[in-house]
């Protein structure tokens, strides 16, 4: 899995290799946790994603958007 060019993650500055560890303080262990954490949140909502980049912790503001269709 990667970062979709010009997708919400890319626009927020997320990069391939970033390890997501929490969303709004809720721990993330896998993709299912990410999907559960954003389920029910409105498109356009800003959330804080905690991640590890190159061994260093970092918090990034991400604005939620619709998931692009598979295969894009």
PDB file of N, CA and C in Angstrom:
ATOM      1  N   UNK A   1       0.845  -1.172   0.000  1.00  0.00           N
ATOM      2  CA  UNK A   1       0.000   0.000   0.000  1.00  0.00           C
ATOM      3  C   UNK A   1       0.888   1.232   0.000  1.00  0.00           C
ATOM      4  N   UNK A   2       0.466   2.261  -0.709  1.00  0.00           N
ATOM      5  CA  UNK A   2       1.260   3.469  -0.799  1.00  0.00           C
ATOM      6  C   UNK A   2       0.417   4.695  -0.510  1.00  0.00           C
ATOM      7  N   UNK A   3       0.997   5.846  -0.790  1.00  0.00           N
ATOM      8  CA  UNK A   3       0.312   7.117  -0.638  1.00  0.00           C
ATOM      9  C   UNK A   3      -0.155   7.534  -2.028  1.00  0.00           C
ATOM     10  N   UNK A   4      -1.467   7.719  -2.201  1.00  0.00           N
ATOM     11  CA  UNK A   4      -2.032   8.075  -3.497  1.00  0.00           C
ATOM     12  C   UNK A   4      -1.640   9.507  -3.840  1.00  0.00           C
ATOM     13  N   UNK A   5      -1.027   9.682  -5.013  1.00  0.00           N
ATOM     14  CA  UNK A   5      -0.625  11.017  -5.459  1.00  0.00           C
ATOM     15  C   UNK A   5      -1.825  11.949  -5.439  1.00  0.00           C
ATOM     16  N   UNK A   6      -1.677  13.110  -4.843  1.00  0.00           N
ATOM     17  CA  UNK A   6      -2.706  14.132  -4.715  1.00  0.00           C
ATOM     18  C   UNK A   6      -3.916  13.670  -3.901  1.00  0.00           C
ATOM     19  N   UNK A   7      -3.791  12.565  -3.180  1.00  0.00           N
ATOM     20  CA  UNK A   7      -4.849  12.135  -2.273  1.00  0.00           C
ATOM     21  C   UNK A   7      -4.736  12.901  -0.957  1.00  0.00           C
ATOM     22  N   UNK A   8      -5.682  12.693  -0.046  1.00  0.00           N
ATOM     23  CA  UNK A   8      -5.663  13.419   1.227  1.00  0.00           C
ATOM     24  C   UNK A   8      -4.382  13.198   2.033  1.00  0.00           C
ATOM     25  N   UNK A   9      -3.880  11.968   2.040  1.00  0.00           N
ATOM     26  CA  UNK A   9      -2.654  11.691   2.794  1.00  0.00           C
ATOM     27  C   UNK A   9      -1.468  12.448   2.198  1.00  0.00           C
ATOM     28  N   UNK A  10      -1.352  12.423   0.873  1.00  0.00           N
ATOM     29  CA  UNK A  10      -0.257  13.144   0.214  1.00  0.00           C
ATOM     30  C   UNK A  10      -0.377  14.645   0.451  1.00  0.00           C
ATOM     31  N   UNK A  11      -1.595  15.181   0.347  1.00  0.00           N
ATOM     32  CA  UNK A  11      -1.794  16.623   0.572  1.00  0.00           C
ATOM     33  C   UNK A  11      -1.456  17.007   2.009  1.00  0.00           C
ATOM     34  N   UNK A  12      -1.609  16.076   2.950  1.00  0.00           N
ATOM     35  CA  UNK A  12      -1.279  16.343   4.350  1.00  0.00           C
ATOM     36  C   UNK A  12       0.209  16.174   4.628  1.00  0.00           C
ATOM     37  N   UNK A  13       0.944  15.670   3.636  1.00  0.00           N
ATOM     38  CA  UNK A  13       2.380  15.500   3.803  1.00  0.00           C
ATOM     39  C   UNK A  13       2.805  14.113   4.235  1.00  0.00           C
ATOM     40  N   UNK A  14       1.868  13.154   4.273  1.00  0.00           N
ATOM     41  CA  UNK A  14       2.253  11.784   4.609  1.00  0.00           C
ATOM     42  C   UNK A  14       3.084  11.211   3.474  1.00  0.00           C
ATOM     43  N   UNK A  15       4.021  10.361   3.834  1.00  0.00           N
ATOM     44  CA  UNK A  15       4.955   9.819   2.856  1.00  0.00           C
ATOM     45  C   UNK A  15       5.030   8.305   2.962  1.00  0.00           C
ATOM     46  N   UNK A  16       5.401   7.675   1.848  1.00  0.00           N
ATOM     47  CA  UNK A  16       5.643   6.246   1.848  1.00  0.00           C
ATOM     48  C   UNK A  16       6.714   5.951   2.894  1.00  0.00           C
ATOM     49  N   UNK A  17       6.452   4.988   3.745  1.00  0.00           N
ATOM     50  CA  UNK A  17       7.400   4.652   4.811  1.00  0.00           C
ATOM     51  C   UNK A  17       6.978   5.179   6.169  1.00  0.00           C
ATOM     52  N   UNK A  18       6.051   6.166   6.194  1.00  0.00           N
ATOM     53  CA  UNK A  18       5.532   6.636   7.482  1.00  0.00           C
ATOM     54  C   UNK A  18       4.777   5.489   8.142  1.00  0.00           C
ATOM     55  N   UNK A  19       4.940   5.347   9.442  1.00  0.00           N
ATOM     56  CA  UNK A  19       4.238   4.314  10.193  1.00  0.00           C
ATOM     57  C   UNK A  19       3.208   5.014  11.072  1.00  0.00           C
ATOM     58  N   UNK A  20       1.916   4.823  10.745  1.00  0.00           N
ATOM     59  CA  UNK A  20       0.852   5.440  11.529  1.00  0.00           C
ATOM     60  C   UNK A  20       0.730   4.707  12.852  1.00  0.00           C
ATOM     61  N   UNK A  21       0.716   5.466  13.956  1.00  0.00           N
ATOM     62  CA  UNK A  21       0.619   4.838  15.269  1.00  0.00           C
ATOM     63  C   UNK A  21      -0.641   5.234  16.022  1.00  0.00           C
ATOM     64  N   UNK A  22      -1.272   6.364  15.672  1.00  0.00           N
ATOM     65  CA  UNK A  22      -2.504   6.778  16.350  1.00  0.00           C
ATOM     66  C   UNK A  22      -3.254   7.792  15.508  1.00  0.00           C
ATOM     67  N   UNK A  23      -4.563   7.818  15.705  1.00  0.00           N
ATOM     68  CA  UNK A  23      -5.415   8.829  15.087  1.00  0.00           C
ATOM     69  C   UNK A  23      -6.258   9.425  16.200  1.00  0.00           C
ATOM     70  N   UNK A  24      -6.086  10.723  16.437  1.00  0.00           N
ATOM     71  CA  UNK A  24      -6.777  11.399  17.535  1.00  0.00           C
ATOM     72  C   UNK A  24      -6.547  10.667  18.856  1.00  0.00           C
ATOM     73  N   UNK A  25      -5.334  10.140  19.031  1.00  0.00           N
ATOM     74  CA  UNK A  25      -4.975   9.469  20.279  1.00  0.00           C
ATOM     75  C   UNK A  25      -5.362   8.004  20.370  1.00  0.00           C
ATOM     76  N   UNK A  26      -6.124   7.511  19.392  1.00  0.00           N
ATOM     77  CA  UNK A  26      -6.510   6.096  19.382  1.00  0.00           C
ATOM     78  C   UNK A  26      -5.421   5.286  18.700  1.00  0.00           C
ATOM     79  N   UNK A  27      -4.823   4.315  19.379  1.00  0.00           N
ATOM     80  CA  UNK A  27      -3.744   3.536  18.777  1.00  0.00           C
ATOM     81  C   UNK A  27      -4.180   2.816  17.498  1.00  0.00           C
ATOM     82  N   UNK A  28      -3.260   2.744  16.549  1.00  0.00           N
ATOM     83  CA  UNK A  28      -3.474   2.048  15.280  1.00  0.00           C
ATOM     84  C   UNK A  28      -2.449   0.935  15.158  1.00  0.00           C
ATOM     85  N   UNK A  29      -2.932  -0.266  14.821  1.00  0.00           N
ATOM     86  CA  UNK A  29      -2.033  -1.401  14.661  1.00  0.00           C
ATOM     87  C   UNK A  29      -2.011  -1.930  13.237  1.00  0.00           C
ATOM     88  N   UNK A  30      -3.101  -1.690  12.491  1.00  0.00           N
ATOM     89  CA  UNK A  30      -3.188  -2.195  11.126  1.00  0.00           C
ATOM     90  C   UNK A  30      -4.216  -1.372  10.347  1.00  0.00           C
ATOM     91  N   UNK A  31      -4.400  -1.696   9.079  1.00  0.00           N
ATOM     92  CA  UNK A  31      -5.321  -0.948   8.228  1.00  0.00           C
ATOM     93  C   UNK A  31      -6.753  -1.008   8.747  1.00  0.00           C
ATOM     94  N   UNK A  32      -7.147  -2.136   9.328  1.00  0.00           N
ATOM     95  CA  UNK A  32      -8.496  -2.233   9.897  1.00  0.00           C
ATOM     96  C   UNK A  32      -8.698  -1.194  10.997  1.00  0.00           C
ATOM     97  N   UNK A  33      -7.669  -0.977  11.822  1.00  0.00           N
ATOM     98  CA  UNK A  33      -7.762   0.034  12.879  1.00  0.00           C
ATOM     99  C   UNK A  33      -7.935   1.430  12.280  1.00  0.00           C
ATOM    100  N   UNK A  34      -7.233   1.711  11.186  1.00  0.00           N
ATOM    101  CA  UNK A  34      -7.352   3.019  10.528  1.00  0.00           C
ATOM    102  C   UNK A  34      -8.783   3.200  10.030  1.00  0.00           C
ATOM    103  N   UNK A  35      -9.305   2.191   9.343  1.00  0.00           N
ATOM    104  CA  UNK A  35     -10.660   2.283   8.806  1.00  0.00           C
ATOM    105  C   UNK A  35     -11.686   2.434   9.928  1.00  0.00           C
ATOM    106  N   UNK A  36     -11.507   1.723  11.020  1.00  0.00           N
ATOM    107  CA  UNK A  36     -12.411   1.841  12.154  1.00  0.00           C
ATOM    108  C   UNK A  36     -12.324   3.238  12.771  1.00  0.00           C
ATOM    109  N   UNK A  37     -11.122   3.788  12.875  1.00  0.00           N
ATOM    110  CA  UNK A  37     -10.925   5.101  13.494  1.00  0.00           C
ATOM    111  C   UNK A  37     -11.574   6.222  12.682  1.00  0.00           C
ATOM    112  N   UNK A  38     -11.638   6.079  11.366  1.00  0.00           N
ATOM    113  CA  UNK A  38     -12.238   7.139  10.549  1.00  0.00           C
ATOM    114  C   UNK A  38     -13.709   6.887  10.232  1.00  0.00           C
ATOM    115  N   UNK A  39     -14.183   5.673  10.459  1.00  0.00           N
ATOM    116  CA  UNK A  39     -15.586   5.347  10.179  1.00  0.00           C
ATOM    117  C   UNK A  39     -16.492   6.271  10.995  1.00  0.00           C
ATOM    118  N   UNK A  40     -17.481   6.816  10.337  1.00  0.00           N
ATOM    119  CA  UNK A  40     -18.433   7.683  11.020  1.00  0.00           C
ATOM    120  C   UNK A  40     -17.994   9.125  11.133  1.00  0.00           C
ATOM    121  N   UNK A  41     -16.750   9.420  10.789  1.00  0.00           N
ATOM    122  CA  UNK A  41     -16.299  10.822  10.799  1.00  0.00           C
ATOM    123  C   UNK A  41     -16.659  11.437   9.450  1.00  0.00           C
ATOM    124  N   UNK A  42     -17.002  12.686   9.465  1.00  0.00           N
ATOM    125  CA  UNK A  42     -17.446  13.363   8.252  1.00  0.00           C
ATOM    126  C   UNK A  42     -16.274  13.752   7.350  1.00  0.00           C
ATOM    127  N   UNK A  43     -16.508  13.647   6.046  1.00  0.00           N
ATOM    128  CA  UNK A  43     -15.549  14.153   5.064  1.00  0.00           C
ATOM    129  C   UNK A  43     -15.354  15.635   5.365  1.00  0.00           C
ATOM    130  N   UNK A  44     -14.111  16.082   5.329  1.00  0.00           N
ATOM    131  CA  UNK A  44     -13.789  17.476   5.625  1.00  0.00           C
ATOM    132  C   UNK A  44     -13.364  17.712   7.061  1.00  0.00           C
ATOM    133  N   UNK A  45     -13.510  16.687   7.915  1.00  0.00           N
ATOM    134  CA  UNK A  45     -13.087  16.792   9.309  1.00  0.00           C
ATOM    135  C   UNK A  45     -11.572  16.734   9.392  1.00  0.00           C
ATOM    136  N   UNK A  46     -10.984  17.616  10.172  1.00  0.00           N
ATOM    137  CA  UNK A  46      -9.539  17.580  10.403  1.00  0.00           C
ATOM    138  C   UNK A  46      -9.256  16.692  11.604  1.00  0.00           C
ATOM    139  N   UNK A  47      -8.278  15.800  11.457  1.00  0.00           N
ATOM    140  CA  UNK A  47      -7.863  14.909  12.540  1.00  0.00           C
ATOM    141  C   UNK A  47      -6.345  14.962  12.671  1.00  0.00           C
ATOM    142  N   UNK A  48      -5.856  14.584  13.834  1.00  0.00           N
ATOM    143  CA  UNK A  48      -4.413  14.510  14.052  1.00  0.00           C
ATOM    144  C   UNK A  48      -3.974  13.059  13.965  1.00  0.00           C
ATOM    145  N   UNK A  49      -3.002  12.816  13.096  1.00  0.00           N
ATOM    146  CA  UNK A  49      -2.426  11.488  12.936  1.00  0.00           C
ATOM    147  C   UNK A  49      -1.029  11.520  13.543  1.00  0.00           C
ATOM    148  N   UNK A  50      -0.769  10.597  14.456  1.00  0.00           N
ATOM    149  CA  UNK A  50       0.566  10.448  15.031  1.00  0.00           C
ATOM    150  C   UNK A  50       1.273   9.349  14.254  1.00  0.00           C
ATOM    151  N   UNK A  51       2.515   9.620  13.890  1.00  0.00           N
ATOM    152  CA  UNK A  51       3.255   8.653  13.090  1.00  0.00           C
ATOM    153  C   UNK A  51       4.725   8.659  13.465  1.00  0.00           C
ATOM    154  N   UNK A  52       5.417   7.667  12.926  1.00  0.00           N
ATOM    155  CA  UNK A  52       6.872   7.587  13.064  1.00  0.00           C
ATOM    156  C   UNK A  52       7.441   7.747  11.655  1.00  0.00           C
ATOM    157  N   UNK A  53       8.334   8.721  11.486  1.00  0.00           N
ATOM    158  CA  UNK A  53       8.996   8.942  10.206  1.00  0.00           C
ATOM    159  C   UNK A  53      10.504   8.930  10.453  1.00  0.00           C
ATOM    160  N   UNK A  54      11.178   8.022   9.783  1.00  0.00           N
ATOM    161  CA  UNK A  54      12.639   7.904   9.918  1.00  0.00           C
ATOM    162  C   UNK A  54      13.047   7.801  11.386  1.00  0.00           C
ATOM    163  N   UNK A  55      12.235   7.063  12.169  1.00  0.00           N
ATOM    164  CA  UNK A  55      12.564   6.820  13.566  1.00  0.00           C
ATOM    165  C   UNK A  55      12.135   7.910  14.525  1.00  0.00           C
ATOM    166  N   UNK A  56      11.562   9.000  14.022  1.00  0.00           N
ATOM    167  CA  UNK A  56      11.168  10.114  14.884  1.00  0.00           C
ATOM    168  C   UNK A  56       9.651  10.269  14.915  1.00  0.00           C
ATOM    169  N   UNK A  57       9.082  10.541  16.108  1.00  0.00           N
ATOM    170  CA  UNK A  57       7.638  10.755  16.192  1.00  0.00           C
ATOM    171  C   UNK A  57       7.244  12.089  15.568  1.00  0.00           C
ATOM    172  N   UNK A  58       6.042  12.123  14.993  1.00  0.00           N
ATOM    173  CA  UNK A  58       5.558  13.324  14.317  1.00  0.00           C
ATOM    174  C   UNK A  58       4.040  13.308  14.349  1.00  0.00           C
ATOM    175  N   UNK A  59       3.417  14.457  14.605  1.00  0.00           N
ATOM    176  CA  UNK A  59       1.963  14.597  14.513  1.00  0.00           C
ATOM    177  C   UNK A  59       1.655  15.418  13.272  1.00  0.00           C
ATOM    178  N   UNK A  60       0.663  14.957  12.490  1.00  0.00           N
ATOM    179  CA  UNK A  60       0.302  15.606  11.233  1.00  0.00           C
ATOM    180  C   UNK A  60      -1.207  15.824  11.218  1.00  0.00           C
ATOM    181  N   UNK A  61      -1.635  17.024  10.817  1.00  0.00           N
ATOM    182  CA  UNK A  61      -3.062  17.304  10.644  1.00  0.00           C
ATOM    183  C   UNK A  61      -3.482  16.797   9.268  1.00  0.00           C
ATOM    184  N   UNK A  62      -4.552  16.011   9.235  1.00  0.00           N
ATOM    185  CA  UNK A  62      -5.074  15.438   7.992  1.00  0.00           C
ATOM    186  C   UNK A  62      -6.553  15.785   7.896  1.00  0.00           C
ATOM    187  N   UNK A  63      -6.981  16.255   6.731  1.00  0.00           N
ATOM    188  CA  UNK A  63      -8.399  16.499   6.492  1.00  0.00           C
ATOM    189  C   UNK A  63      -8.964  15.288   5.776  1.00  0.00           C
ATOM    190  N   UNK A  64      -9.974  14.671   6.375  1.00  0.00           N
ATOM    191  CA  UNK A  64     -10.545  13.449   5.815  1.00  0.00           C
ATOM    192  C   UNK A  64     -11.264  13.738   4.505  1.00  0.00           C
ATOM    193  N   UNK A  65     -11.123  12.818   3.560  1.00  0.00           N
ATOM    194  CA  UNK A  65     -11.774  12.924   2.259  1.00  0.00           C
ATOM    195  C   UNK A  65     -12.339  11.561   1.898  1.00  0.00           C
ATOM    196  N   UNK A  66     -13.148  11.522   0.845  1.00  0.00           N
ATOM    197  CA  UNK A  66     -13.690  10.243   0.396  1.00  0.00           C
ATOM    198  C   UNK A  66     -12.564   9.355  -0.079  1.00  0.00           C
ATOM    199  N   UNK A  67     -12.711   8.086   0.199  1.00  0.00           N
ATOM    200  CA  UNK A  67     -11.729   7.104  -0.256  1.00  0.00           C
ATOM    201  C   UNK A  67     -11.832   6.975  -1.775  1.00  0.00           C
ATOM    202  N   UNK A  68     -10.696   7.043  -2.478  1.00  0.00           N
ATOM    203  CA  UNK A  68     -10.763   6.890  -3.934  1.00  0.00           C
ATOM    204  C   UNK A  68     -11.178   5.468  -4.316  1.00  0.00           C
ATOM    205  N   UNK A  69     -11.786   5.299  -5.467  1.00  0.00           N
ATOM    206  CA  UNK A  69     -12.174   3.954  -5.910  1.00  0.00           C
ATOM    207  C   UNK A  69     -10.943   3.043  -6.002  1.00  0.00           C
ATOM    208  N   UNK A  70     -11.141   1.760  -5.746  1.00  0.00           N
ATOM    209  CA  UNK A  70     -10.028   0.812  -5.883  1.00  0.00           C
ATOM    210  C   UNK A  70      -9.496   0.817  -7.289  1.00  0.00           C
ATOM    211  N   UNK A  71      -8.197   0.582  -7.407  1.00  0.00           N
ATOM    212  CA  UNK A  71      -7.576   0.526  -8.720  1.00  0.00           C
ATOM    213  C   UNK A  71      -7.070   1.865  -9.210  1.00  0.00           C
ATOM    214  N   UNK A  72      -7.230   2.915  -8.408  1.00  0.00           N
ATOM    215  CA  UNK A  72      -6.733   4.232  -8.806  1.00  0.00           C
ATOM    216  C   UNK A  72      -5.413   4.503  -8.175  1.00  0.00           C
TER     217      UNK A  72
END
